[in-house]
Each structure stands twice: as structure tokens, then as C-alpha cells.
Amino acid sequence: MTDRGSFEFISPPRLDMEQLLTEAQHRWLRPAEICEILQNYQKFHISSESPTRPASGSLFLFDRKVLRYFRKDGHNWRKKKDGKTIKEAHEKLKVGSIDVLHCYYAH
């Protein structure tokens, strides 16, 4: 335990960020890869506004407190069956057997 009450876990060996970003354009990232990106967020630009119609395979990091409506990017997001709200999934990111992050994503 650290003095801030959070926990640390043993992370896998460092991944090659350039290779990881290239692969992210063509496949879903694995939990350990997402964790690596988030642990090294300083190496990335944190977007303060939504890009306009980003290309498929684009990767963006947002601070939801700064950019609340990140989905307003010009694309038509999938709707739930009610036709009104955007379809979202909630996930727990685990690395090994440890919950590292609780998040959601939009389709």
C-alpha cells in the first residue's frame, strides 16, 4: 500500500509504444496494453476537444471532466433499442487478477 491508500501491482515488461499504437489501428487492445498506455499518459496528448469525424482506428485520450461530450465528433454512434441513447458498455479492466480500472465505452 502507498501512503495515498492506493495499491500497486506488478506490471508486465514495458511494451513498445510505437508498435502498440500501430496495432491499435487494426485490433482491440488487450487489458495490459491499455494499462500501459494509461500508465504512460504523459507521452500522449490529452485532447481538450472532440476531433471532427476521426478516421477508423484513431486513438484519443480524453479527460471526461474537461471534455464531457466527447461523442459529438460528427459520427453517428449506435443507439440502444429505444433509439434515443447511445449504446455503451461498462467494463472492469483487469491486469492479471487485479481490477485496475472501471470504465465504459461507446459503440
Backbone as JSON Lines, residues from 0, in Angstrom:
{"i":0,"aa":"M","n":[0.84,-1.19,0.0],"ca":[0.0,0.0,0.0],"c":[0.88,1.25,0.0]}
{"i":1,"aa":"T","n":[0.46,2.23,-0.76],"ca":[1.16,3.5,-0.74],"c":[0.5,4.39,0.29]}
{"i":2,"aa":"D","n":[1.11,5.53,0.56],"ca":[0.57,6.41,1.59],"c":[-0.74,7.08,1.16]}
{"i":3,"aa":"R","n":[-1.13,6.99,-0.1],"ca":[-2.38,7.59,-0.56],"c":[-3.53,6.59,-0.53]}
{"i":4,"aa":"G","n":[-3.29,5.39,-0.07],"ca":[-4.35,4.42,0.03],"c":[-4.57,3.62,-1.24]}
{"i":5,"aa":"S","n":[-3.81,3.86,-2.28],"ca":[-3.96,3.07,-3.5],"c":[-3.04,1.87,-3.42]}
{"i":6,"aa":"F","n":[-3.2,0.96,-4.35],"ca":[-2.34,-0.21,-4.35],"c":[-1.52,-0.24,-5.63]}
{"i":7,"aa":"E","n":[-0.44,-0.96,-5.56],"ca":[0.4,-1.12,-6.73],"c":[0.4,-2.59,-7.09]}
{"i":8,"aa":"F","n":[0.61,-2.87,-8.35],"ca":[0.67,-4.25,-8.79],"c":[1.9,-4.43,-9.66]}
{"i":9,"aa":"I","n":[2.28,-5.64,-9.82],"ca":[3.44,-5.94,-10.65],"c":[2.99,-5.9,-12.1]}
{"i":10,"aa":"S","n":[3.55,-4.98,-12.86],"ca":[3.15,-4.86,-14.25],"c":[4.06,-5.71,-15.13]}
{"i":11,"aa":"P","n":[3.53,-6.09,-16.29],"ca":[4.36,-6.87,-17.22],"c":[5.49,-6.01,-17.76]}
{"i":12,"aa":"P","n":[6.44,-6.6,-18.46],"ca":[7.53,-5.81,-19.04],"c":[6.98,-4.69,-19.93]}
{"i":13,"aa":"R","n":[7.7,-3.59,-19.99],"ca":[7.27,-2.44,-20.79],"c":[7.06,-2.84,-22.25]}
{"i":14,"aa":"L","n":[6.0,-2.28,-22.83],"ca":[5.67,-2.56,-24.22],"c":[6.17,-1.43,-25.1]}
{"i":15,"aa":"D","n":[6.44,-1.71,-26.34],"ca":[6.88,-0.71,-27.31],"c":[5.67,0.14,-27.7]}
{"i":16,"aa":"M","n":[5.67,1.4,-27.3],"ca":[4.52,2.28,-27.54],"c":[4.22,2.49,-29.02]}
{"i":17,"aa":"E","n":[5.25,2.68,-29.83],"ca":[5.02,2.89,-31.26],"c":[4.35,1.67,-31.89]}
{"i":18,"aa":"Q","n":[4.83,0.49,-31.54],"ca":[4.23,-0.74,-32.05],"c":[2.8,-0.89,-31.55]}
{"i":19,"aa":"L","n":[2.58,-0.55,-30.31],"ca":[1.26,-0.65,-29.7],"c":[0.27,0.27,-30.4]}
{"i":20,"aa":"L","n":[0.66,1.49,-30.69],"ca":[-0.23,2.44,-31.37],"c":[-0.53,1.99,-32.8]}
{"i":21,"aa":"T","n":[0.44,1.39,-33.45],"ca":[0.21,0.86,-34.8],"c":[-0.8,-0.28,-34.76]}
{"i":22,"aa":"E","n":[-0.63,-1.18,-33.82],"ca":[-1.54,-2.31,-33.71],"c":[-2.94,-1.87,-33.29]}
{"i":23,"aa":"A","n":[-3.05,-0.8,-32.52],"ca":[-4.36,-0.31,-32.06],"c":[-5.23,0.15,-33.23]}
{"i":24,"aa":"Q","n":[-4.63,0.44,-34.35],"ca":[-5.4,0.87,-35.52],"c":[-6.13,-0.3,-36.18]}
{"i":25,"aa":"H","n":[-5.73,-1.53,-35.85],"ca":[-6.28,-2.69,-36.55],"c":[-6.92,-3.74,-35.65]}
{"i":26,"aa":"R","n":[-6.79,-3.6,-34.34],"ca":[-7.36,-4.6,-33.43],"c":[-7.67,-3.97,-32.08]}
{"i":27,"aa":"W","n":[-8.5,-4.67,-31.3],"ca":[-8.79,-4.24,-29.94],"c":[-7.54,-4.46,-29.11]}
{"i":28,"aa":"L","n":[-7.27,-3.53,-28.21],"ca":[-6.11,-3.66,-27.33],"c":[-6.43,-4.6,-26.17]}
{"i":29,"aa":"R","n":[-5.42,-5.29,-25.69],"ca":[-5.55,-6.17,-24.54],"c":[-5.5,-5.32,-23.26]}
{"i":30,"aa":"P","n":[-6.07,-5.84,-22.16],"ca":[-6.06,-5.07,-20.91],"c":[-4.68,-4.57,-20.49]}
{"i":31,"aa":"A","n":[-3.66,-5.41,-20.59],"ca":[-2.31,-4.98,-20.19],"c":[-1.81,-3.85,-21.08]}
{"i":32,"aa":"E","n":[-2.21,-3.85,-22.35],"ca":[-1.78,-2.79,-23.28],"c":[-2.48,-1.47,-22.96]}
{"i":33,"aa":"I","n":[-3.76,-1.55,-22.64],"ca":[-4.49,-0.34,-22.23],"c":[-3.89,0.22,-20.95]}
{"i":34,"aa":"C","n":[-3.59,-0.66,-20.02],"ca":[-2.98,-0.25,-18.76],"c":[-1.65,0.45,-19.01]}
{"i":35,"aa":"E","n":[-0.86,-0.08,-19.92],"ca":[0.44,0.52,-20.27],"c":[0.25,1.94,-20.81]}
{"i":36,"aa":"I","n":[-0.71,2.12,-21.69],"ca":[-0.98,3.45,-22.25],"c":[-1.4,4.42,-21.15]}
{"i":37,"aa":"L","n":[-2.3,3.98,-20.28],"ca":[-2.78,4.86,-19.21],"c":[-1.69,5.18,-18.19]}
{"i":38,"aa":"Q","n":[-0.8,4.24,-17.93],"ca":[0.3,4.5,-17.0],"c":[1.3,5.48,-17.6]}
{"i":39,"aa":"N","n":[1.34,5.57,-18.91],"ca":[2.27,6.46,-19.6],"c":[1.54,7.59,-20.31]}
{"i":40,"aa":"Y","n":[0.46,8.06,-19.7],"ca":[-0.37,9.09,-20.33],"c":[0.42,10.37,-20.63]}
{"i":41,"aa":"Q","n":[1.52,10.61,-19.92],"ca":[2.32,11.82,-20.14],"c":[2.91,11.85,-21.55]}
{"i":42,"aa":"K","n":[3.07,10.7,-22.17],"ca":[3.65,10.62,-23.51],"c":[2.63,10.94,-24.61]}
{"i":43,"aa":"F","n":[1.38,11.14,-24.22],"ca":[0.3,11.36,-25.18],"c":[-0.32,12.73,-25.0]}
{"i":44,"aa":"H","n":[-0.95,13.18,-26.06],"ca":[-1.7,14.43,-26.0],"c":[-3.09,14.12,-25.44]}
{"i":45,"aa":"I","n":[-3.48,14.82,-24.39],"ca":[-4.83,14.67,-23.84],"c":[-5.7,15.68,-24.57]}
{"i":46,"aa":"S","n":[-6.65,15.18,-25.37],"ca":[-7.48,16.04,-26.21],"c":[-8.43,16.87,-25.36]}
{"i":47,"aa":"S","n":[-8.53,18.16,-25.68],"ca":[-9.45,19.04,-24.96],"c":[-10.72,19.29,-25.75]}
{"i":48,"aa":"E","n":[-10.77,18.81,-27.0],"ca":[-12.0,18.89,-27.79],"c":[-12.1,17.67,-28.69]}
{"i":49,"aa":"S","n":[-13.33,17.37,-29.07],"ca":[-13.55,16.21,-29.94],"c":[-13.03,16.48,-31.34]}
{"i":50,"aa":"P","n":[-12.33,15.53,-31.93],"ca":[-11.93,15.69,-33.33],"c":[-13.17,15.58,-34.21]}
{"i":51,"aa":"T","n":[-13.13,16.17,-35.39],"ca":[-14.25,16.09,-36.31],"c":[-14.08,14.88,-37.21]}
{"i":52,"aa":"R","n":[-15.02,13.96,-37.11],"ca":[-15.05,12.73,-37.91],"c":[-13.67,12.04,-37.99]}
{"i":53,"aa":"P","n":[-13.14,11.61,-36.85],"ca":[-11.83,10.94,-36.87],"c":[-11.9,9.64,-37.67]}
{"i":54,"aa":"A","n":[-10.78,9.27,-38.26],"ca":[-10.7,8.05,-39.06],"c":[-10.83,6.81,-38.17]}
{"i":55,"aa":"S","n":[-11.31,5.75,-38.75],"ca":[-11.39,4.47,-38.05],"c":[-9.99,4.08,-37.58]}
{"i":56,"aa":"G","n":[-9.9,3.56,-36.36],"ca":[-8.61,3.15,-35.82],"c":[-7.89,4.24,-35.07]}
{"i":57,"aa":"S","n":[-8.5,5.43,-34.98],"ca":[-7.87,6.54,-34.25],"c":[-7.91,6.26,-32.75]}
{"i":58,"aa":"L","n":[-6.93,6.75,-32.05],"ca":[-6.84,6.57,-30.61],"c":[-6.72,7.93,-29.97]}
{"i":59,"aa":"F","n":[-7.62,8.23,-29.03],"ca":[-7.62,9.52,-28.34],"c":[-7.74,9.29,-26.85]}
{"i":60,"aa":"L","n":[-7.08,10.13,-26.08],"ca":[-7.25,10.14,-24.63],"c":[-7.97,11.43,-24.27]}
{"i":61,"aa":"F","n":[-9.03,11.3,-23.47],"ca":[-9.82,12.45,-23.04],"c":[-9.88,12.49,-21.53]}
{"i":62,"aa":"D","n":[-9.94,13.67,-20.98],"ca":[-10.27,13.86,-19.57],"c":[-11.75,14.18,-19.55]}
{"i":63,"aa":"R","n":[-12.57,13.28,-19.05],"ca":[-14.02,13.47,-19.09],"c":[-14.47,14.69,-18.3]}
{"i":64,"aa":"K","n":[-13.66,15.18,-17.38],"ca":[-14.04,16.38,-16.64],"c":[-13.86,17.63,-17.5]}
{"i":65,"aa":"V","n":[-12.97,17.56,-18.48],"ca":[-12.71,18.69,-19.38],"c":[-13.59,18.58,-20.63]}
{"i":66,"aa":"L","n":[-13.7,17.39,-21.18],"ca":[-14.44,17.16,-22.42],"c":[-15.59,16.2,-22.14]}
{"i":67,"aa":"R","n":[-16.7,16.77,-21.71],"ca":[-17.83,15.96,-21.31],"c":[-18.53,15.27,-22.48]}
{"i":68,"aa":"Y","n":[-18.65,15.96,-23.6],"ca":[-19.39,15.43,-24.75],"c":[-18.44,14.98,-25.85]}
{"i":69,"aa":"F","n":[-17.57,14.03,-25.52],"ca":[-16.57,13.56,-26.48],"c":[-17.2,12.87,-27.68]}
{"i":70,"aa":"R","n":[-18.46,12.42,-27.56],"ca":[-19.11,11.73,-28.68],"c":[-19.59,12.68,-29.77]}
{"i":71,"aa":"K","n":[-19.55,13.95,-29.53],"ca":[-20.0,14.91,-30.54],"c":[-18.86,15.17,-31.51]}
{"i":72,"aa":"D","n":[-18.57,14.14,-32.31],"ca":[-17.44,14.19,-33.23],"c":[-17.86,14.1,-34.69]}
{"i":73,"aa":"G","n":[-19.17,14.17,-34.96],"ca":[-19.64,14.12,-36.34],"c":[-20.03,12.73,-36.81]}
{"i":74,"aa":"H","n":[-19.72,11.69,-36.05],"ca":[-20.1,10.33,-36.43],"c":[-21.46,9.99,-35.83]}
{"i":75,"aa":"N","n":[-22.16,9.06,-36.47],"ca":[-23.43,8.56,-35.93],"c":[-23.12,7.34,-35.06]}
{"i":76,"aa":"W","n":[-23.22,7.52,-33.76],"ca":[-22.95,6.44,-32.83],"c":[-24.15,5.5,-32.78]}
{"i":77,"aa":"R","n":[-23.92,4.22,-32.51],"ca":[-25.01,3.25,-32.4],"c":[-25.92,3.62,-31.24]}
{"i":78,"aa":"K","n":[-27.2,3.46,-31.49],"ca":[-28.19,3.76,-30.45],"c":[-28.68,2.47,-29.81]}
{"i":79,"aa":"K","n":[-29.19,2.61,-28.59],"ca":[-29.84,1.48,-27.94],"c":[-31.15,1.2,-28.67]}
{"i":80,"aa":"K","n":[-31.83,0.15,-28.28],"ca":[-33.09,-0.21,-28.93],"c":[-34.14,0.89,-28.82]}
{"i":81,"aa":"D","n":[-34.03,1.74,-27.79],"ca":[-35.0,2.83,-27.65],"c":[-34.78,3.92,-28.7]}
{"i":82,"aa":"G","n":[-33.65,3.86,-29.4],"ca":[-33.37,4.81,-30.47],"c":[-32.95,6.19,-30.0]}
{"i":83,"aa":"K","n":[-32.85,6.4,-28.71],"ca":[-32.55,7.73,-28.17],"c":[-31.14,7.84,-27.6]}
{"i":84,"aa":"T","n":[-30.74,6.85,-26.85],"ca":[-29.46,6.95,-26.16],"c":[-28.39,6.11,-26.85]}
{"i":85,"aa":"I","n":[-27.17,6.54,-26.69],"ca":[-26.03,5.86,-27.32],"c":[-25.73,4.56,-26.57]}
{"i":86,"aa":"K","n":[-25.45,3.52,-27.33],"ca":[-25.15,2.21,-26.76],"c":[-23.77,2.25,-26.1]}
{"i":87,"aa":"E","n":[-23.73,1.87,-24.84],"ca":[-22.47,1.87,-24.09],"c":[-22.29,0.53,-23.4]}
{"i":88,"aa":"A","n":[-21.07,0.2,-23.1],"ca":[-20.75,-1.0,-22.33],"c":[-19.85,-0.58,-21.16]}
{"i":89,"aa":"H","n":[-20.07,-1.21,-20.03],"ca":[-19.26,-0.92,-18.85],"c":[-18.34,-2.1,-18.62]}
{"i":90,"aa":"E","n":[-17.1,-1.81,-18.34],"ca":[-16.08,-2.86,-18.21],"c":[-15.21,-2.62,-16.98]}
{"i":91,"aa":"K","n":[-14.66,-3.71,-16.48],"ca":[-13.62,-3.65,-15.46],"c":[-12.35,-4.12,-16.15]}
{"i":92,"aa":"L","n":[-11.35,-3.27,-16.15],"ca":[-10.07,-3.63,-16.75],"c":[-9.25,-4.36,-15.69]}
{"i":93,"aa":"K","n":[-8.91,-5.6,-15.99],"ca":[-8.09,-6.39,-15.08],"c":[-6.76,-6.68,-15.74]}
{"i":94,"aa":"V","n":[-5.72,-6.56,-14.98],"ca":[-4.39,-6.99,-15.4],"c":[-4.01,-8.08,-14.43]}
{"i":95,"aa":"G","n":[-3.82,-9.28,-14.96],"ca":[-3.67,-10.43,-14.08],"c":[-5.02,-10.66,-13.43]}
{"i":96,"aa":"S","n":[-5.08,-10.68,-12.14],"ca":[-6.35,-10.86,-11.45],"c":[-6.75,-9.61,-10.67]}
{"i":97,"aa":"I","n":[-6.1,-8.49,-10.96],"ca":[-6.34,-7.26,-10.21],"c":[-7.16,-6.28,-11.03]}
{"i":98,"aa":"D","n":[-8.26,-5.76,-10.44],"ca":[-9.03,-4.7,-11.08],"c":[-8.19,-3.44,-11.09]}
{"i":99,"aa":"V","n":[-7.92,-2.91,-12.28],"ca":[-7.08,-1.73,-12.41],"c":[-7.91,-0.5,-12.71]}
{"i":100,"aa":"L","n":[-9.0,-0.68,-13.47],"ca":[-9.76,0.46,-13.93],"c":[-11.2,0.04,-14.19]}
{"i":101,"aa":"H","n":[-12.13,0.88,-13.8],"ca":[-13.53,0.69,-14.15],"c":[-13.84,1.77,-15.18]}
{"i":102,"aa":"C","n":[-14.35,1.36,-16.34],"ca":[-14.55,2.32,-17.42],"c":[-15.79,1.96,-18.23]}
{"i":103,"aa":"Y","n":[-16.12,2.82,-19.16],"ca":[-17.17,2.49,-20.12],"c":[-16.73,3.0,-21.47]}
{"i":104,"aa":"Y","n":[-17.31,2.41,-22.5],"ca":[-17.01,2.85,-23.86],"c":[-18.3,2.88,-24.66]}
{"i":105,"aa":"A","n":[-18.32,3.69,-25.69],"ca":[-19.48,3.82,-26.56],"c":[-19.22,3.08,-27.86]}
{"i":106,"aa":"H","n":[-20.29,2.57,-28.45],"ca":[-20.19,1.82,-29.72],"c":[-20.37,2.76,-30.89]}
